[in-house]
Coordinates of C-alpha atoms in Angstrom, one line a residue:
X1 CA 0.0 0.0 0.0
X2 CA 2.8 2.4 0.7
X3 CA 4.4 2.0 -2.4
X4 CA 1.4 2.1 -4.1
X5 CA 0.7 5.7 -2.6
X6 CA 4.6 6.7 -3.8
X7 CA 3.3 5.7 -7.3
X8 CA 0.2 7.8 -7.0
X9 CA 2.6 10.9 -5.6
X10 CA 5.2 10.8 -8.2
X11 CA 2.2 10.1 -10.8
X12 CA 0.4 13.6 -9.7
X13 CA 3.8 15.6 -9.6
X14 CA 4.3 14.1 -13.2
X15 CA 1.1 15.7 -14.1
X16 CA 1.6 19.0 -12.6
X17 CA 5.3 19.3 -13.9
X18 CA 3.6 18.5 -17.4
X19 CA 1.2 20.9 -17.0
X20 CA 3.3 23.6 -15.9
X21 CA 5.9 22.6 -18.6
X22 CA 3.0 22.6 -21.4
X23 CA 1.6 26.3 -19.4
X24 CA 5.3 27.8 -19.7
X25 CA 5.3 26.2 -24.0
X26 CA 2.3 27.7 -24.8
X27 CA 3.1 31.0 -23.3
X28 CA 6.5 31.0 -25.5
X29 CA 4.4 29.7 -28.7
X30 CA 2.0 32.6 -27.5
X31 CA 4.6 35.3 -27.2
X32 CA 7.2 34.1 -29.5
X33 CA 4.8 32.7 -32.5
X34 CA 1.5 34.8 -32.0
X35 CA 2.8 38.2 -30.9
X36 CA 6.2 38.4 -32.0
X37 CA 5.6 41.1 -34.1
X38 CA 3.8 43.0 -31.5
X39 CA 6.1 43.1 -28.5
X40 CA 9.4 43.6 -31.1
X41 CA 7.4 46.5 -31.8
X42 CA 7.5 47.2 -28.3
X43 CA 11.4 46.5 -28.1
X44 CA 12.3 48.4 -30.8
X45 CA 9.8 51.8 -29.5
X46 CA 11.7 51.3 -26.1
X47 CA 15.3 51.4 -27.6
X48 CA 15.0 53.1 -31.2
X49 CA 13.5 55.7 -32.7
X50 CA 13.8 57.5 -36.5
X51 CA 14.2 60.9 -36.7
X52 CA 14.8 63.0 -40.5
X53 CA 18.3 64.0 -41.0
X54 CA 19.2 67.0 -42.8
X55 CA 20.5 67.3 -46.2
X56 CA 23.5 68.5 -47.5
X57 CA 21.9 72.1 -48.6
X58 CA 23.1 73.4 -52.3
X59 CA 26.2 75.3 -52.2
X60 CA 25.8 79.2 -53.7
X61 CA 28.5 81.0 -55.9
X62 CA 28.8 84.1 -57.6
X63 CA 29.6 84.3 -61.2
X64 CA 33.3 83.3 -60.8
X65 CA 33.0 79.9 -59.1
X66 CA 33.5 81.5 -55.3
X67 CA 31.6 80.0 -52.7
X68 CA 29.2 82.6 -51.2
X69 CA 27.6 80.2 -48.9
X70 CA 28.3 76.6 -48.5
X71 CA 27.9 73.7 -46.3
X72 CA 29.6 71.9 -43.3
X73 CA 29.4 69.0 -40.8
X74 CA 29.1 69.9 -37.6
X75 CA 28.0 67.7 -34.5
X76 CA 25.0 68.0 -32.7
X77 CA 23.9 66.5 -29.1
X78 CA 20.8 64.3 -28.3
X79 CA 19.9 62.7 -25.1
X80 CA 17.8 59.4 -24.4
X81 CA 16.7 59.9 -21.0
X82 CA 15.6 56.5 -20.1
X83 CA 19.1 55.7 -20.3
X84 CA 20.5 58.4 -17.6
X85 CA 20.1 57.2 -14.3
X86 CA 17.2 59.0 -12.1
X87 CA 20.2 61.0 -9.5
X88 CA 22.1 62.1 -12.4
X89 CA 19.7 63.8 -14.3
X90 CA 19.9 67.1 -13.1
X91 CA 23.4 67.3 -13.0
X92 CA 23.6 66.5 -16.3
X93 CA 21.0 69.2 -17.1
X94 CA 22.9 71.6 -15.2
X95 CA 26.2 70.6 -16.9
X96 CA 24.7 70.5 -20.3
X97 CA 23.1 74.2 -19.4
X98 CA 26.2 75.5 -18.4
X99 CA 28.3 74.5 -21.8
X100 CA 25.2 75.3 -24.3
X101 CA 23.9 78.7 -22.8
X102 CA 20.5 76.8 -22.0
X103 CA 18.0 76.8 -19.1
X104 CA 18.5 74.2 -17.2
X105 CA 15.3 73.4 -15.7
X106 CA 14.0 73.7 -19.2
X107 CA 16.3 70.6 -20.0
X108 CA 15.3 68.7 -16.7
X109 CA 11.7 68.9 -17.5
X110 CA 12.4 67.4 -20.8
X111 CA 14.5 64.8 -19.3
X112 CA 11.6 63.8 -16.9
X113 CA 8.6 64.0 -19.6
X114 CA 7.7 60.7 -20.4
X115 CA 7.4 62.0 -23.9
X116 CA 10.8 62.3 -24.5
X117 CA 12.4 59.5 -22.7
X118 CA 13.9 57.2 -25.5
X119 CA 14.9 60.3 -27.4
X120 CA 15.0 64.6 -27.4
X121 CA 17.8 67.1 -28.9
X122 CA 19.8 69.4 -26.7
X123 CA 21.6 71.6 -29.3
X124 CA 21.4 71.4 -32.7
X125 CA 24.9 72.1 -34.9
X126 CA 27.0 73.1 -32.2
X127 CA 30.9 74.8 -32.4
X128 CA 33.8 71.9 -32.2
X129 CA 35.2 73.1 -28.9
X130 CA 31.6 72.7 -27.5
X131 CA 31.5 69.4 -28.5
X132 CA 34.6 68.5 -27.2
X133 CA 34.1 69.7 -24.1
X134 CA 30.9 67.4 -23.6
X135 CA 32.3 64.5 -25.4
X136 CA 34.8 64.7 -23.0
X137 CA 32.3 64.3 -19.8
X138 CA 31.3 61.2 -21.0
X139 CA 27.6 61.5 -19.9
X140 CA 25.3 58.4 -19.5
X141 CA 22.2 59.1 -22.3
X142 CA 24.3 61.5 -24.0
X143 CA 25.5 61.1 -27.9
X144 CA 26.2 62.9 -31.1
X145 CA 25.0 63.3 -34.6
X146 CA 26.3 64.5 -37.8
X147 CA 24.3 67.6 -39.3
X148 CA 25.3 69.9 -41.7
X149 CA 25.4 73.7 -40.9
X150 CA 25.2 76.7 -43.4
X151 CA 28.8 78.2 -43.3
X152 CA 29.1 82.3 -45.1
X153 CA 32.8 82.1 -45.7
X154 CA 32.4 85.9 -46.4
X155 CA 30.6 86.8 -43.5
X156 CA 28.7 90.0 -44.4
X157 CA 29.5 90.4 -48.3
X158 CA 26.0 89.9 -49.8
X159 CA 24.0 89.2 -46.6
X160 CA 20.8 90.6 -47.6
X161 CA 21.2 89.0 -51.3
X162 CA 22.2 85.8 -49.3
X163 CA 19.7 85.9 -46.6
X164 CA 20.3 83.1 -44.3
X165 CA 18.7 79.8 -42.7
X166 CA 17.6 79.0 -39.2
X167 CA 18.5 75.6 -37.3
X168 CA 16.1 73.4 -39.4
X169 CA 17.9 74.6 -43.0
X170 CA 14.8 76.5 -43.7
X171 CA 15.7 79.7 -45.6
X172 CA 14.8 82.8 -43.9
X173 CA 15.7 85.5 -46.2
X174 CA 17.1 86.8 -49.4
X175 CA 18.4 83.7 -52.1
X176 CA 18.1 81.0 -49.5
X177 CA 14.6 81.4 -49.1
X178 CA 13.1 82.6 -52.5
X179 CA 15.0 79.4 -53.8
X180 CA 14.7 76.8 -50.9
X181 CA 13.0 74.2 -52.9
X182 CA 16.5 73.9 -55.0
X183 CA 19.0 74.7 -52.4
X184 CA 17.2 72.1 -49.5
X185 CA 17.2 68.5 -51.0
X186 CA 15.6 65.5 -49.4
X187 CA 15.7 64.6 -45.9
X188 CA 17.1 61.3 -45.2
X189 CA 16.4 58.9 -41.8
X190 CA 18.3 58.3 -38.8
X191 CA 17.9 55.3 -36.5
X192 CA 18.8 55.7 -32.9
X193 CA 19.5 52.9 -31.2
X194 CA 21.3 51.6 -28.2
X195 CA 24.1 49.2 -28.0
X196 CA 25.7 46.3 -26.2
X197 CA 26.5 48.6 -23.4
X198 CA 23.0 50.0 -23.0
X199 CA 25.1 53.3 -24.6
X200 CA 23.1 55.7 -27.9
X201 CA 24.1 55.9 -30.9
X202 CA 22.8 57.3 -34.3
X203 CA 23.1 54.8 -37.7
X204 CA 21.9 56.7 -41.2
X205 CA 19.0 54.3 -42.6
X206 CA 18.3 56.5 -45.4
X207 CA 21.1 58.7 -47.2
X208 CA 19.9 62.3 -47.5
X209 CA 19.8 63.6 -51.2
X210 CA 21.6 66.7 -51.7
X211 CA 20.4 70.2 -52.9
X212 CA 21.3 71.6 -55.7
X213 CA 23.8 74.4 -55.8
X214 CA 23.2 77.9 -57.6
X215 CA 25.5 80.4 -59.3
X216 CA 24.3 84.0 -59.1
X217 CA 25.4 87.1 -60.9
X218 CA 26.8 88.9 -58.6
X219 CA 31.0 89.0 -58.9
X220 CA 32.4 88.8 -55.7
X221 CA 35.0 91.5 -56.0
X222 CA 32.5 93.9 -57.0
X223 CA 30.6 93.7 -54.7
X224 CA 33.2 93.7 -51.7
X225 CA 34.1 97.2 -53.1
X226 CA 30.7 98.3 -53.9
X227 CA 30.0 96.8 -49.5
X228 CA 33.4 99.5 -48.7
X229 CA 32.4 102.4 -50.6
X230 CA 28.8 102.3 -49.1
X231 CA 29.7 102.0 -45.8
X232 CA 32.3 104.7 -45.8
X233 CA 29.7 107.1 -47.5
X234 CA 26.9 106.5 -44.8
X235 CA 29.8 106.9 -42.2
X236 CA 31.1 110.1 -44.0
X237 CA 27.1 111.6 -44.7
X238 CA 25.6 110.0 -41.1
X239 CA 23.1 108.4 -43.3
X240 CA 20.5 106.1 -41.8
X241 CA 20.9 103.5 -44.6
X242 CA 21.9 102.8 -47.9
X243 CA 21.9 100.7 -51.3
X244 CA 24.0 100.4 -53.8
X245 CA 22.7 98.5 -57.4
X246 CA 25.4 97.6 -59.9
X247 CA 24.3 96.4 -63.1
X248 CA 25.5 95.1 -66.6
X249 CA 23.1 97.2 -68.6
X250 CA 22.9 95.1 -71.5
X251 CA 21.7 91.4 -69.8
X252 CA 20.4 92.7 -66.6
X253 CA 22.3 90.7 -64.9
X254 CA 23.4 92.5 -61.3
X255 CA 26.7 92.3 -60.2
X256 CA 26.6 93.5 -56.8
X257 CA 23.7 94.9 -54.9
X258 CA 24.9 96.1 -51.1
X259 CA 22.9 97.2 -48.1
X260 CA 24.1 99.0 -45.2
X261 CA 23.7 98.2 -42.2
X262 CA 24.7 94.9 -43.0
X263 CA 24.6 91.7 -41.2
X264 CA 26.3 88.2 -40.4
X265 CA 24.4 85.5 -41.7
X266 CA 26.3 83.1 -39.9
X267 CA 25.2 84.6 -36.9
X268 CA 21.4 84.6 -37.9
X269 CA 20.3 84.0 -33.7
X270 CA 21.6 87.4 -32.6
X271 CA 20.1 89.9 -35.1
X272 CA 17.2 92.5 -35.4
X273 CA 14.9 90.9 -38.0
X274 CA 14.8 94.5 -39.7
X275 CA 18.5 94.2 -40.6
X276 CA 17.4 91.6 -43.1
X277 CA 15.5 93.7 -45.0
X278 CA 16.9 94.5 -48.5
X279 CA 16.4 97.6 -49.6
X280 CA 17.2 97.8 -52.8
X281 CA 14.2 95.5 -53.6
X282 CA 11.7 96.3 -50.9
X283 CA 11.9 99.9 -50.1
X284 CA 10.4 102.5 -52.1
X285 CA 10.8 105.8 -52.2
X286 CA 10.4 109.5 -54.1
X287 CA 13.1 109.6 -56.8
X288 CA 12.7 113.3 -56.8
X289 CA 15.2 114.5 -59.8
X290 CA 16.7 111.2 -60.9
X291 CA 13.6 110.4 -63.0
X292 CA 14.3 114.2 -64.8
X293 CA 15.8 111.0 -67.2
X294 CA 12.3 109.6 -67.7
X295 CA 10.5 113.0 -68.6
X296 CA 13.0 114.4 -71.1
X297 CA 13.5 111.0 -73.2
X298 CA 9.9 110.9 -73.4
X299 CA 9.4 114.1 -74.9
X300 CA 12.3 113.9 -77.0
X301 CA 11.6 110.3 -78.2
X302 CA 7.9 112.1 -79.2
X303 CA 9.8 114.4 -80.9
X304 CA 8.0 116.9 -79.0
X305 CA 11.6 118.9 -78.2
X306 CA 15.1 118.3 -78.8
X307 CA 18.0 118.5 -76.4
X308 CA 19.1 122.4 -77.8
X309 CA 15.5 123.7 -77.6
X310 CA 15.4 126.6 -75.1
X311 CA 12.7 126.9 -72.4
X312 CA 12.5 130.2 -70.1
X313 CA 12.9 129.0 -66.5
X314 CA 11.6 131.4 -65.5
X315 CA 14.6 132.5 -63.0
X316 CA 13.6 129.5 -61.1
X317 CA 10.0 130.0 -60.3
X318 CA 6.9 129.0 -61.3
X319 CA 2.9 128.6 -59.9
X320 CA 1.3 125.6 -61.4
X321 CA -2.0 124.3 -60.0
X322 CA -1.6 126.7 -57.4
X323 CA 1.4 126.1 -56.2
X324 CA 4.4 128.4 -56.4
X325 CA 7.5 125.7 -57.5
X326 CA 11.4 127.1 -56.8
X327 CA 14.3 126.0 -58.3
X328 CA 17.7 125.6 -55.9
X329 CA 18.8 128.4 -58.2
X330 CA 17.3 131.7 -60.0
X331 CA 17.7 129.8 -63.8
X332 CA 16.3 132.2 -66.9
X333 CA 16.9 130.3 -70.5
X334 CA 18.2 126.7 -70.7
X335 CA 18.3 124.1 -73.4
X336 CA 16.4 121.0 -72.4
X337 CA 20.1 119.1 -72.2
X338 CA 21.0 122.3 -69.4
X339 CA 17.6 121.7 -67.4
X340 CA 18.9 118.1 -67.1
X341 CA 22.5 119.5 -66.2
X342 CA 21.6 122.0 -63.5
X343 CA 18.0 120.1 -62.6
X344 CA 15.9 122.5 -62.9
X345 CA 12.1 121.7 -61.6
X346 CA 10.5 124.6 -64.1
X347 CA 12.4 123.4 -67.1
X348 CA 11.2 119.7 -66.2
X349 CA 7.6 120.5 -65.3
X350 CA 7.5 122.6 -68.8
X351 CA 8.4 119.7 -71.0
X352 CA 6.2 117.3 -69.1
X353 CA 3.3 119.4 -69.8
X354 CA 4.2 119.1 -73.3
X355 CA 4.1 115.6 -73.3
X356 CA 0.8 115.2 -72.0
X357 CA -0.4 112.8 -68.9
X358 CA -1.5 109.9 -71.7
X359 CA 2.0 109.6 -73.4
X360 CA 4.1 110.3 -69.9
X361 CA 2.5 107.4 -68.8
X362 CA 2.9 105.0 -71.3
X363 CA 6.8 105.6 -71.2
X364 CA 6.5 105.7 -66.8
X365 CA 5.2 102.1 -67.3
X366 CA 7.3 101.5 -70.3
X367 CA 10.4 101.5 -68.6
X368 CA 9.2 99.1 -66.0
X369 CA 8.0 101.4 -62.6
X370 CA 5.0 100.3 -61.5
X371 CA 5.7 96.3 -62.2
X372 CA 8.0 93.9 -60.5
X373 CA 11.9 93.5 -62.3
X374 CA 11.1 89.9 -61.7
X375 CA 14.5 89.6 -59.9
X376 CA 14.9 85.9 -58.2
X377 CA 14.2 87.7 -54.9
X378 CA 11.8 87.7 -51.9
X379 CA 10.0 90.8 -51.0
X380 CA 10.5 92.8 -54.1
X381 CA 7.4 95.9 -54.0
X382 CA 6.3 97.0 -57.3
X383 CA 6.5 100.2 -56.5
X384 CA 3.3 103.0 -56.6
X385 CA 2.1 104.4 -59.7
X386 CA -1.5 105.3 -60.9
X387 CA -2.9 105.7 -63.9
X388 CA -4.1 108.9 -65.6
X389 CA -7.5 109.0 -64.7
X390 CA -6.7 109.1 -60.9
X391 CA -4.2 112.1 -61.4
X392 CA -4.8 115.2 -59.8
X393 CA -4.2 118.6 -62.2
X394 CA -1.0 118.6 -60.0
X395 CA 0.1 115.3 -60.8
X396 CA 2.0 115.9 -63.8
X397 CA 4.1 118.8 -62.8
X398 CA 4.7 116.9 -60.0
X399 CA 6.1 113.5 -61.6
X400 CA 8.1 115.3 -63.7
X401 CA 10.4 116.6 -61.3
X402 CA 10.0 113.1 -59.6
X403 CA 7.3 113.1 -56.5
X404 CA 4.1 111.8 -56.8
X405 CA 5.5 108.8 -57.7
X406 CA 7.5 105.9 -55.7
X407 CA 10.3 103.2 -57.0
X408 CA 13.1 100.9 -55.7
X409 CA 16.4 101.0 -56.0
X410 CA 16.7 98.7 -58.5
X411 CA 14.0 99.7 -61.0
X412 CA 15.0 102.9 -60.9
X413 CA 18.7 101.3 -61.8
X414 CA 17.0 98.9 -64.4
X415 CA 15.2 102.6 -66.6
X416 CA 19.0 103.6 -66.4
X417 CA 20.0 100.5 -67.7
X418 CA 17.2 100.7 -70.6
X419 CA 18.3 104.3 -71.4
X420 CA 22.1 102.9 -71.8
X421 CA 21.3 99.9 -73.5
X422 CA 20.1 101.9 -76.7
X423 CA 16.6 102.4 -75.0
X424 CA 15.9 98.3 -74.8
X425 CA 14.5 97.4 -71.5
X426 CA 16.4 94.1 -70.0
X427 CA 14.2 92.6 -66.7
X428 CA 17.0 92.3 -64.1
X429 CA 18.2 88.5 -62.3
X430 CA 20.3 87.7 -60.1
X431 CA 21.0 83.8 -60.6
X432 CA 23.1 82.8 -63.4
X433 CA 22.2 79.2 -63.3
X434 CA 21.3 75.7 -61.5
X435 CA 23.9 73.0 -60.9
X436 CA 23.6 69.7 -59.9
X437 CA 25.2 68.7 -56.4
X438 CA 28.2 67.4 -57.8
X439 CA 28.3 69.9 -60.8
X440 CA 31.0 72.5 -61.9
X441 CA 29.9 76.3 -61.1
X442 CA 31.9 78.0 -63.8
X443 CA 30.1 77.9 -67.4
X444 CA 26.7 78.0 -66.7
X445 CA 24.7 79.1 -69.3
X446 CA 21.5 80.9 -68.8
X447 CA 18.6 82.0 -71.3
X448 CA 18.2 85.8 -71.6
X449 CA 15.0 87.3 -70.4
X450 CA 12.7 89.0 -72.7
X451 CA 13.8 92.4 -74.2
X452 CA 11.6 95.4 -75.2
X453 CA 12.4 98.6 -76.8
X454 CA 11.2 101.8 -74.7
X455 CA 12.9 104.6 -76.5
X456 CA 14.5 104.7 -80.1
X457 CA 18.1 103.8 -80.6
X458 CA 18.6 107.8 -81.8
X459 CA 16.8 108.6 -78.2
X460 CA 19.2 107.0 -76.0
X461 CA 22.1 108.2 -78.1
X462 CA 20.7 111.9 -77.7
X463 CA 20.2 111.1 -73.6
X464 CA 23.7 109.5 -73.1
X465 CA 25.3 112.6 -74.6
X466 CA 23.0 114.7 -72.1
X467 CA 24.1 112.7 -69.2
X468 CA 27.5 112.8 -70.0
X469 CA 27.5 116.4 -69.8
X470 CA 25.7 116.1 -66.5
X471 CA 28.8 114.3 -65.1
X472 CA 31.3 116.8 -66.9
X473 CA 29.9 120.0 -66.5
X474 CA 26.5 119.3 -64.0
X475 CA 25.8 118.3 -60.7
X476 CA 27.1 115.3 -61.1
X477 CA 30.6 116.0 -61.0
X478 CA 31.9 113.5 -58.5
X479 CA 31.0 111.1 -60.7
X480 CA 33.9 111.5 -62.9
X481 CA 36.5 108.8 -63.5
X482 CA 40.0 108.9 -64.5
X483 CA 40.4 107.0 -67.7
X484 CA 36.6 106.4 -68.6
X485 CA 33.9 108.4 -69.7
X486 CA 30.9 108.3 -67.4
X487 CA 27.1 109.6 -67.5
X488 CA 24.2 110.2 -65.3
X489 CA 22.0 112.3 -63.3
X490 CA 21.8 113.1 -59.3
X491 CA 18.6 113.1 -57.1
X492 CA 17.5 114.4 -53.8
X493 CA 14.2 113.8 -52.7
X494 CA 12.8 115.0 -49.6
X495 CA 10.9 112.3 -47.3
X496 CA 7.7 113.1 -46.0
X497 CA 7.7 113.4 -42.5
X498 CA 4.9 110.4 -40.9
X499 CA 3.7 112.9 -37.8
X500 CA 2.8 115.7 -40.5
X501 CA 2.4 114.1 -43.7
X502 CA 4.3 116.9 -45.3
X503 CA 7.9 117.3 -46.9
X504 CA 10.3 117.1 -43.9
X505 CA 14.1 118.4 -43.4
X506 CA 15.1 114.9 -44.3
X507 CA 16.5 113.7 -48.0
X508 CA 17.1 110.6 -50.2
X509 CA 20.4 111.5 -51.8
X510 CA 21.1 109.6 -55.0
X511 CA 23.0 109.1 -58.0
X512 CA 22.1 106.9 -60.8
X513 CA 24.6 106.5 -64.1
X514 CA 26.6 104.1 -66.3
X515 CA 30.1 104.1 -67.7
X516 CA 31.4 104.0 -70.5
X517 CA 29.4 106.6 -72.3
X518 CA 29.4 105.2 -75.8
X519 CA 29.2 101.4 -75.3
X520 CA 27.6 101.3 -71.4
X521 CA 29.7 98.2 -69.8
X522 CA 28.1 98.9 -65.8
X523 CA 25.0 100.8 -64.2
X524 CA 25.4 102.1 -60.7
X525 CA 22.8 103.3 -58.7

């Protein structure tokens, strides 16, 4: 009977070791078998996670090959939380606060936040010695990743053509963001995971695809000394601003365009948002006696006067509409090419009046003021203009000397252009080209924009000789260069002062010519 009862024992304990051993099999065929996808899921949401990785933005150059703005690898630091232990957290935010300029209790809320415990960034594209320094630490649940940073070898030359990009490679100004689509490429994926040693690390699933790079117009030497001469005039004058537009007068193409006050585009964190502004595109402004160019080559291209007709000035003083109108000087008789030398008002108001509101406007809109230059830029105004039948009986007299009427820099640099160019209107550009990532910059060809003609080739010869003289014997004797003829025609507008809404003590001084005389190679406004 006893051993019958050890049978019975050791029967049962079979049984329940079989069951328990059949219990444990199914729960592996269950977990291993039937939701093996689902709890690797789990795994691999515990210890990875994909995040987009930056590509390698397009490189910029200006017409010579010379990188204006390029790209570079820098490092930048992530953390996975659930790796740090619980006691070291805040010293590691406070430590990582400390070296990156960041607020640490900021960082040790985002350490604690379940939402970011397998993976958050601490500071994107940081300075090598920064890195180092934190490499060097060797923090638990702290790594690095490879991301490419905009680099402006240059610093400020072009800044406001350039523009810049913030920390996500988004363009936020000038070239790099009209053109972002081009200069950005596709992002690629990053996998971080943890290794043997429980320590993370970033592995590239998906290579980024690279931007494309772009050649502009601009010449880089140029515009360096077009940059120094601007700022030493606004110095010199204690101007508030300024622009300078050069041009080639016969593509449109501009070869330096220049701002001041100026920025560093790699610095794009510590900077006024106004200083990105450029000006030369977006402002616009009275061109007061500069557009004296517009009204004389339309009544001469008429053939309503020619440039040795005599009109009485009028020693400087005349009431139209009402209003008396002054010269800067008591002027009696002058030839229409002497009311463009000494810029006289009276002389300019009397040949408008000529011409008629009808015809003055078709050449104002012929010679682009009033539309867009269609330059590859963001921001560009087209400038205010109306049409005849919302003038005023004042209007005319008061276009003709060049108020009543707003432009930009660069329109008013593109009519010069036209009036060089044997009166043929070129739209202006600033990019030369596209060029795949791995491309050569140099030899780019480009299509030309559409041409129009404004005034007749016999028109802009007559006006070049006119603006010559303005240069030689005018007001616009500064101009003058040794070796090289040079033409053009001075403005100074008054601004209107915003508390009063009348003509204040303030001016826009400007001058707006070309050189050489008989076969225009540059336009500078």
């Amino acid at each position: 009977m006893p051993q019958a009862d050890a049978r019975k024992r050791l029967l049962v304990l079979a049984c329940c070791v079989l069951g328990w051993l059949a219990m444990i099999s199914a729960r592996l065929v269950w977990v291993q078998v039937y939701r093996y996808s689902d709890y690797l899921a789990k795994a691999e949401k515990q210890q990875q996670r994909t995040i987009e990785v930056a590509p390698k933005r397009g490189n910029i150059y200006d017409r010579n090959g010379n990188a204006l703005a390029m790209t570079v690898q820098v490092d930048s630091v992530f953390a996975v939380p659930i790796e740090m232990p619980n006691e070291a957290k805040a010293n590691t935010a406070q430590i990582l606060a400390g070296l990156l300029k960041l607020d640490a209790r900021e960082l040790l809320q985002r350490f604690e936040n379940p939402a970011y415990k397998n993976f958050t960034w601490v500071a994107r594209k940081v300075n090598a010695e920064t890195a180092a320094r934190i490499r060097s630490l060797n923090l638990h649940g702290v790594a690095f990743q490879k991301e490419s940073k905009r680099f402006y070898p240059n610093h400020e030359l072009a800044a406001q053509v350039l523009g810049g990009v913030g920390t996500d490679d988004k363009g936020l100004a000038g070239i790099e963001q009209q053109e972002d689509d081009s200069l950005h490429g596709i992002e690629g994926k990053m996998l971080v995971s943890l290794d043997a040693k429980r320590r993370p690390f970033g592995r590239i699933e998906k290579e980024p695809e690279a931007g494309e790079n772009l050649v502009l117009t601009i010449d880089q030497n140029i515009q360096f000394i077009a940059e120094r001469e601007l700022r030493d005039a606004v110095e010199r004058t204690h101007a508030e601003s300024g622009t300078v537009v050069v041009q080639d007068p016969k593509t449109g193409e501009v070869l330096a365009l220049a701002n001041w006050p100026t920025f560093d585009p790699n610095d794009m964190g510590h900077l006024q948002p106004k200083v990105l502004k450029d000006h030369a595109v977006s402002d616009v402004y009275e061109p007061g006696s500069t557009f004296k160019m517009v009204t004389v080559a339309a009544a001469i291209d008429e053939r309503l006067t020619t440039p040795n007709e005599n009109f009485d000035c009028q020693m400087g003083s005349i009431t139209f509409n009402g209003y008396r109108i002054h010269d800067w000087h008591p002027f009696g008789v002058l030839s229409v090419a002497g009311i463009l030398q000494h810029s006289s008002d009276v002389g300019a108001i009397k040949i408008a009046l000529r011409l008629g509101n009808d015809r003055f406007y078709k050449y104002i809109r012929g010679f682009g003021f009033g539309t867009k230059t269609g330059i590859e830029l963001p921001g560009e105004s087209r400038g205010m203009t109306k049409p005849p039948n919302r003038w005023s009986a004042a209007s005319i007299g008061s276009m003709a000397m060049g108020q009543e009427i707003a432009v930009t820099p660069l329109q008013l640099a593109t009519m010069t252009s036209a009036m060089a160019n044997d009166g043929i209107y070129t739209p202006s550009r600033i990019i030369e080209g596209v060029v795949a990532p791995n491309g050569k910059p140099t030899g780019v060809k480009y299509k030309m924009p559409d041409q129009y003609r404004v005034i007749s080739r016999v028109t802009s010869a007559e006006m070049r000789s006119m603006l010559e003289q303005v240069v030689v014997i005018g007001g616009g004797k500064k101009a003058q260069l040794n070796g090289w003829t040079a033409a053009g025609k001075t403005g100074t507008a008054q601004k209107i002062d915003p508390k009063t809404h009348h003509y204040g003590s303030k001016d826009i001084a400007s001058f707006s010519g070309f050189a050489p005389v008989n076969n225009p190679a540059i336009t500078v406004l």
